[in-house]
Amino acid sequence: MIEQGFRGNRFYKVWLAALLVVAANGIYYYLRQLDEGLAITGMSRDISWGFYISNFTFLVGVAASAVMLVIPYYLHHYKKFSRVVVFGEWLAVAAVVMCGLFIMADMGQPQRAFNILLHPTPGSVLFWDMNVLTGYVFINFIVAWTTLKAEKSGLKLPGWVKPLVFISIPWAVAIHTVTAFLYAGLPGRHLWLTAIMAPRFLASAFASGPAFLLILLHILKKIARYEVEPEAISTLSKIMIYGMITNIFFYAMEFFTAFYSNIPDHKETLEYLFFGLEGHDKLVPWVRSSALMGIIAVVMLLFSKVRQNEGTLVFGAVLIFLSTYIDKGMALVIGGFIPSTLGEVVEYTLTWPEIAISLGIWAIGFFLISVFFKMTVNVRRQNAR
Amino acid sequence: MNGDEKVSRKEFLKLSGVAAIFGLGGPLAFEILAAGEYSAENDLAGTIRYGMVVDMRKCKEGCNDCAAACHFKHNVPDHKSKKIEVKWLWKEPAKHLFQDRDYAIEADVSPDKPFLTLCNHCKHPSCVRVCPTQATWKRKEDGIVMMDFHRCIGCRFCMAACPYGSRSFNYAEPRPAIAKLNPGFPTRTRGVVEKCSFCAELAGTGEKPYCVSSCKEGALTFGNLNDPGSEVRKLLRENPSMKRKAGLGTEPSVFYLV
Amino acid sequence: MFKMYNRGMVVSGLLVFLAIVTFPFWKIFLNNMGKSMEKNSVFSSTSGSKENRFMPGPNINPAVAFALKSGVSGCVEDRNFMRARHMRLLDNWRDEVVRENKREYVNTKGEHFEKSLTGTCLKCHSNKEEFCDSCHKATGVEPYCFDCHHTTGVFSGNSAGDSTGGFQAGETGHLPGGNK
């Protein structure tokens, strides 16, 4: 069935080839990184997690968002999602693969990655994160593949898939909660040391994931001329908006606690992000645009006319995607290190090798998305004949 | 399901089974994630707990003997770059180490006075708790927070977890940046995290750490915090002392006399 | 008979596969073109007698004389043991020293050594090229231990930094022979 993912016209083949070129460029810089060390990235002694972990954090959210399709369809028999569920699951698989690649790119000694399994440490959140992410990619892949295979051969869905689907629901919540726990339990990092970290992560996931999926489905419609049920689009957009509203609300809660309590440790990072601190303000334009984009998108999409118009809906989804990418990725992860544990404001500058490697990983992710989506569309088209 | 339907025995057993798993799983998760044996929660009486007292009254301004000795003996590289620097022991302005003081009116420490800082070998180290491979752990016999460079995967979770900024990552290959190699001690390679080890290779030989023995002013005292008769305990009894970020619960083993 | 579809793709794919699978053989052949057979052989030796072809050459460190004086008869274990098991010994030492803090080794003869690649083994076998590399190169083994543990006779970095205080160049950690 996978060969259906490579069947397409010339433009599709060119697209896949272009993605492979970007991926190859990323691999070249990764080999340089293996040789020279992570010094070629922008990370430093004070900012020890950077762009790679930012992308990882954002993509775990995208992966978790598949649950927002699975719950209505499998748990509540919302038939309108019948065509769209499998796309959400494929997006989740591609997102988790990208997460794994970003982690490997970030590690100082990637060839020792197996040590996490050889020397299990149940007290370490990272150990659990690795487990749940690996489990999630398997669960989602198996469920998506089997449902599509069943569709292809016209057979009923095998009984053993249902329990897997039900497991994937708390599992999706788990992957993002555990990822939030990576941050939320560290005593020296006050931007992250908040109980609302996990809820914030989930809210932002339920905004960014559906946003991403809406964009992809729009591309699918325009380029492959394949459509899902319009009610599915409408429901997805509602999930996205509620997710984003909750995300903004949680963010506002952080502001209140920080500034009303007036505790410097709580305030300083938010000050750095939104207003600059001690003259350092590299991230301010990014963070402010992220906030602006988020608010504009939410206000815009409150109006049903805007939601029902494809063009404006996708525009809103793009705004939400970019807003959450900047906020959850750059602002949250890098902001956590500023000011440093020694009270200094040290800034972070991306380097080209870092960008190249990240683009390469995104290219691999898009390659997977393209192949999985194309496979699904081709299989369904063949069935329809 | 309305109230009239009966639940079959099979269904009841299935439900109870699932509920039991959740019920038991909760306390189990709590046990697993609790600090437990990954900190020194266990009774340490009778074992050694190494600690250091830094007497800033005796520490000479401009003197760097301790750091130079440590960095030479342990082949710590000098990359001459703040971005990728590796340091085990160094001097930092007081305002960076003790951030909760009102230096304007609390007169005994000047905010810019360089204070010596190093890994605190905490009693409840957060770095140990988060390490996914146990490449760093707290030794039961002497409380040193140890590094295993062979096992470290370079994930830098420990660096995020340390509230004191004591840890350095080898972003670049260290050897080209080592001015004078000490042949008796290995170097590290790029991709692993390192920090002060309280000279673990000397523990048990009776020798003091290199920083302590190289200080001409006698500002550094090293010993067993669990032994009320030790020099460090004596100093702490007779002088008011400070430790870094006391409220975080890590309980550092490095104390400052001002 | 049977028609082969996509013959072009199949045949070229097979050729590429063969090239990749035989890579070790033709690459080494190309590398060694023009070099004399004598130098390549693992049985050649640039120093020492034919008998002691795996012992270090004339560059035996004075520390060995010290070790022999303090009653140590030579290497930690004998030649056959080391040939078969030196890697396993070193792996055990690594875990026992670093993780269990057990630094003393008692060999099969009852002699005491400090478990240290840098401080014990490489102290005597200080000529890495003649001793370690000659066998490793021939067998195609690249242990990364030396990235960290090879410090004798290594020309360190040329940065201008200077350590203060009276530390002699070549200052060592612990000597072999149980000297504490």
Short mmCIF file of C-alpha atoms in Angstrom, two decimals, chain A residues 158-334:
data_model
loop_
_atom_site.label_atom_id
_atom_site.label_comp_id
_atom_site.label_asym_id
_atom_site.label_seq_id
_atom_site.Cartn_x
_atom_site.Cartn_y
_atom_site.Cartn_z
CA PRO A 158 -10.26 -5.85 13.05
CA GLY A 159 -11.41 -5.97 16.65
CA TRP A 160 -7.96 -5.56 18.18
CA VAL A 161 -7.63 -2.04 16.72
CA LYS A 162 -10.32 -0.56 18.95
CA PRO A 163 -8.44 -1.07 22.27
CA LEU A 164 -5.36 0.48 20.66
CA VAL A 165 -7.42 3.47 19.62
CA PHE A 166 -8.77 3.86 23.13
CA ILE A 167 -5.27 3.62 24.56
CA SER A 168 -4.08 6.32 22.16
CA ILE A 169 -6.41 8.82 23.78
CA PRO A 170 -4.87 9.04 27.26
CA TRP A 171 -1.52 8.31 25.64
CA ALA A 172 -1.75 11.46 23.53
CA VAL A 173 -2.50 13.49 26.63
CA ALA A 174 0.37 11.69 28.31
CA ILE A 175 2.98 12.56 25.71
CA HIS A 176 2.34 16.20 26.07
CA THR A 177 1.96 16.16 29.83
CA VAL A 178 5.23 14.30 30.20
CA THR A 179 6.95 16.74 27.86
CA ALA A 180 5.60 19.57 29.99
CA PHE A 181 6.96 17.79 33.05
CA LEU A 182 10.44 18.03 31.54
CA TYR A 183 10.15 21.74 32.18
CA ALA A 184 7.75 22.07 35.05
CA GLY A 185 9.78 20.24 37.68
CA LEU A 186 13.09 22.10 37.46
CA PRO A 187 13.72 24.20 40.57
CA GLY A 188 15.96 26.83 39.04
CA ARG A 189 13.91 27.81 35.99
CA HIS A 190 11.14 30.11 37.06
CA LEU A 191 9.42 30.63 33.74
CA TRP A 192 8.77 26.91 33.68
CA LEU A 193 8.18 26.23 37.35
CA THR A 194 4.42 26.56 37.18
CA ALA A 195 1.59 24.11 37.66
CA ILE A 196 -0.11 25.46 34.58
CA MET A 197 2.69 24.25 32.28
CA ALA A 198 1.01 21.00 31.28
CA PRO A 199 -2.45 22.55 30.77
CA ARG A 200 -0.83 25.35 28.76
CA PHE A 201 0.99 22.83 26.61
CA LEU A 202 -2.19 20.91 25.91
CA ALA A 203 -4.19 24.02 25.10
CA SER A 204 -1.55 25.24 22.71
CA ALA A 205 -1.33 21.75 21.19
CA PHE A 206 -5.05 21.73 20.52
CA ALA A 207 -4.65 25.04 18.76
CA SER A 208 -1.52 24.32 16.74
CA GLY A 209 -2.34 20.75 15.70
CA PRO A 210 -5.75 21.44 14.16
CA ALA A 211 -4.31 24.63 12.63
CA PHE A 212 -1.61 22.59 10.92
CA LEU A 213 -4.11 19.98 9.82
CA LEU A 214 -6.47 22.61 8.43
CA ILE A 215 -3.65 24.07 6.37
CA LEU A 216 -2.67 20.63 5.08
CA LEU A 217 -6.26 19.72 4.23
CA HIS A 218 -6.60 23.00 2.38
CA ILE A 219 -3.49 22.18 0.34
CA LEU A 220 -4.91 18.71 -0.25
CA LYS A 221 -8.07 20.25 -1.57
CA LYS A 222 -6.36 22.74 -3.82
CA ILE A 223 -3.64 20.51 -5.21
CA ALA A 224 -4.94 16.97 -5.00
CA ARG A 225 -8.56 18.03 -5.30
CA TYR A 226 -9.47 15.78 -2.40
CA GLU A 227 -12.01 16.97 0.13
CA VAL A 228 -13.16 15.86 3.53
CA GLU A 229 -16.58 16.60 4.95
CA PRO A 230 -17.16 20.37 5.29
CA GLU A 231 -18.57 19.82 8.79
CA ALA A 232 -15.24 18.25 9.72
CA ILE A 233 -13.44 21.43 8.69
CA SER A 234 -15.93 23.47 10.63
CA THR A 235 -15.56 21.38 13.79
CA LEU A 236 -11.77 21.35 13.50
CA SER A 237 -11.76 25.12 13.28
CA LYS A 238 -13.89 25.35 16.40
CA ILE A 239 -11.49 23.08 18.28
CA MET A 240 -8.62 25.23 17.10
CA ILE A 241 -10.25 28.43 18.26
CA TYR A 242 -11.24 27.12 21.68
CA GLY A 243 -7.75 25.73 22.08
CA MET A 244 -6.21 29.07 21.21
CA ILE A 245 -8.55 31.01 23.50
CA THR A 246 -7.65 28.69 26.36
CA ASN A 247 -3.96 29.05 25.51
CA ILE A 248 -4.16 32.84 25.57
CA PHE A 249 -6.12 32.73 28.80
CA PHE A 250 -3.49 30.52 30.45
CA TYR A 251 -0.76 32.84 29.23
CA ALA A 252 -2.61 35.78 30.75
CA MET A 253 -2.78 33.85 34.01
CA GLU A 254 1.00 33.59 33.99
CA PHE A 255 1.21 37.33 33.58
CA PHE A 256 -1.03 37.93 36.56
CA THR A 257 0.89 35.69 38.90
CA ALA A 258 4.21 37.11 37.81
CA PHE A 259 3.39 40.78 37.96
CA TYR A 260 0.92 40.90 40.82
CA SER A 261 3.22 38.92 43.09
CA ASN A 262 6.05 41.18 41.92
CA ILE A 263 8.57 38.42 42.57
CA PRO A 264 11.61 39.15 40.39
CA ASP A 265 12.26 35.51 39.48
CA HIS A 266 8.76 35.18 38.12
CA LYS A 267 8.66 38.52 36.38
CA GLU A 268 12.03 38.74 34.74
CA THR A 269 11.65 36.29 31.90
CA LEU A 270 8.28 37.69 30.87
CA GLU A 271 9.82 41.13 31.01
CA TYR A 272 12.67 39.95 28.81
CA LEU A 273 10.30 38.36 26.30
CA PHE A 274 7.80 41.18 25.98
CA PHE A 275 9.73 44.32 26.88
CA GLY A 276 13.42 43.46 26.92
CA LEU A 277 15.62 43.27 29.99
CA GLU A 278 18.74 45.31 30.71
CA GLY A 279 18.88 46.46 27.12
CA HIS A 280 18.60 42.97 25.67
CA ASP A 281 15.54 42.57 23.52
CA LYS A 282 16.26 40.22 20.66
CA LEU A 283 13.14 38.16 21.17
CA VAL A 284 10.76 41.08 21.77
CA PRO A 285 9.64 41.57 18.14
CA TRP A 286 9.07 37.84 17.77
CA VAL A 287 7.09 37.45 20.98
CA ARG A 288 5.01 40.54 20.38
CA SER A 289 4.13 39.45 16.85
CA SER A 290 3.25 36.02 18.19
CA ALA A 291 0.86 37.58 20.69
CA LEU A 292 -0.59 39.90 18.09
CA MET A 293 -1.09 37.10 15.57
CA GLY A 294 -2.77 34.95 18.16
CA ILE A 295 -5.18 37.63 19.28
CA ILE A 296 -6.00 38.75 15.75
CA ALA A 297 -6.67 35.17 14.72
CA VAL A 298 -8.98 34.51 17.64
CA VAL A 299 -10.93 37.72 17.23
CA MET A 300 -11.19 37.20 13.50
CA LEU A 301 -12.35 33.63 13.78
CA LEU A 302 -15.04 34.42 16.31
CA PHE A 303 -17.18 35.49 13.39
CA SER A 304 -18.86 32.56 11.64
CA LYS A 305 -18.68 34.28 8.25
CA VAL A 306 -14.90 34.37 8.59
CA ARG A 307 -14.80 30.73 9.60
CA GLN A 308 -16.96 29.61 6.77
CA ASN A 309 -14.88 31.34 4.15
CA GLU A 310 -12.07 28.99 3.25
CA GLY A 311 -9.53 31.68 2.50
CA THR A 312 -9.94 33.57 5.75
CA LEU A 313 -10.15 30.37 7.75
CA VAL A 314 -6.82 29.14 6.43
CA PHE A 315 -5.33 32.58 6.98
CA GLY A 316 -6.44 32.39 10.59
CA ALA A 317 -5.00 28.90 10.88
CA VAL A 318 -1.66 30.13 9.54
CA LEU A 319 -1.66 32.94 12.09
CA ILE A 320 -2.38 30.52 14.90
CA PHE A 321 0.28 28.10 13.66
CA LEU A 322 2.94 30.80 13.52
CA SER A 323 1.86 32.29 16.82
CA THR A 324 2.06 28.99 18.69
CA TYR A 325 5.29 28.04 16.93
CA ILE A 326 7.03 31.17 18.14
CA ASP A 327 5.47 31.11 21.59
CA LYS A 328 5.91 27.46 22.44
CA GLY A 329 9.10 26.98 20.57
CA MET A 330 11.41 29.92 20.80
CA ALA A 331 9.85 32.01 23.56
CA LEU A 332 9.19 29.24 26.04
CA VAL A 333 12.27 27.06 25.67
CA ILE A 334 14.83 29.78 25.19
#
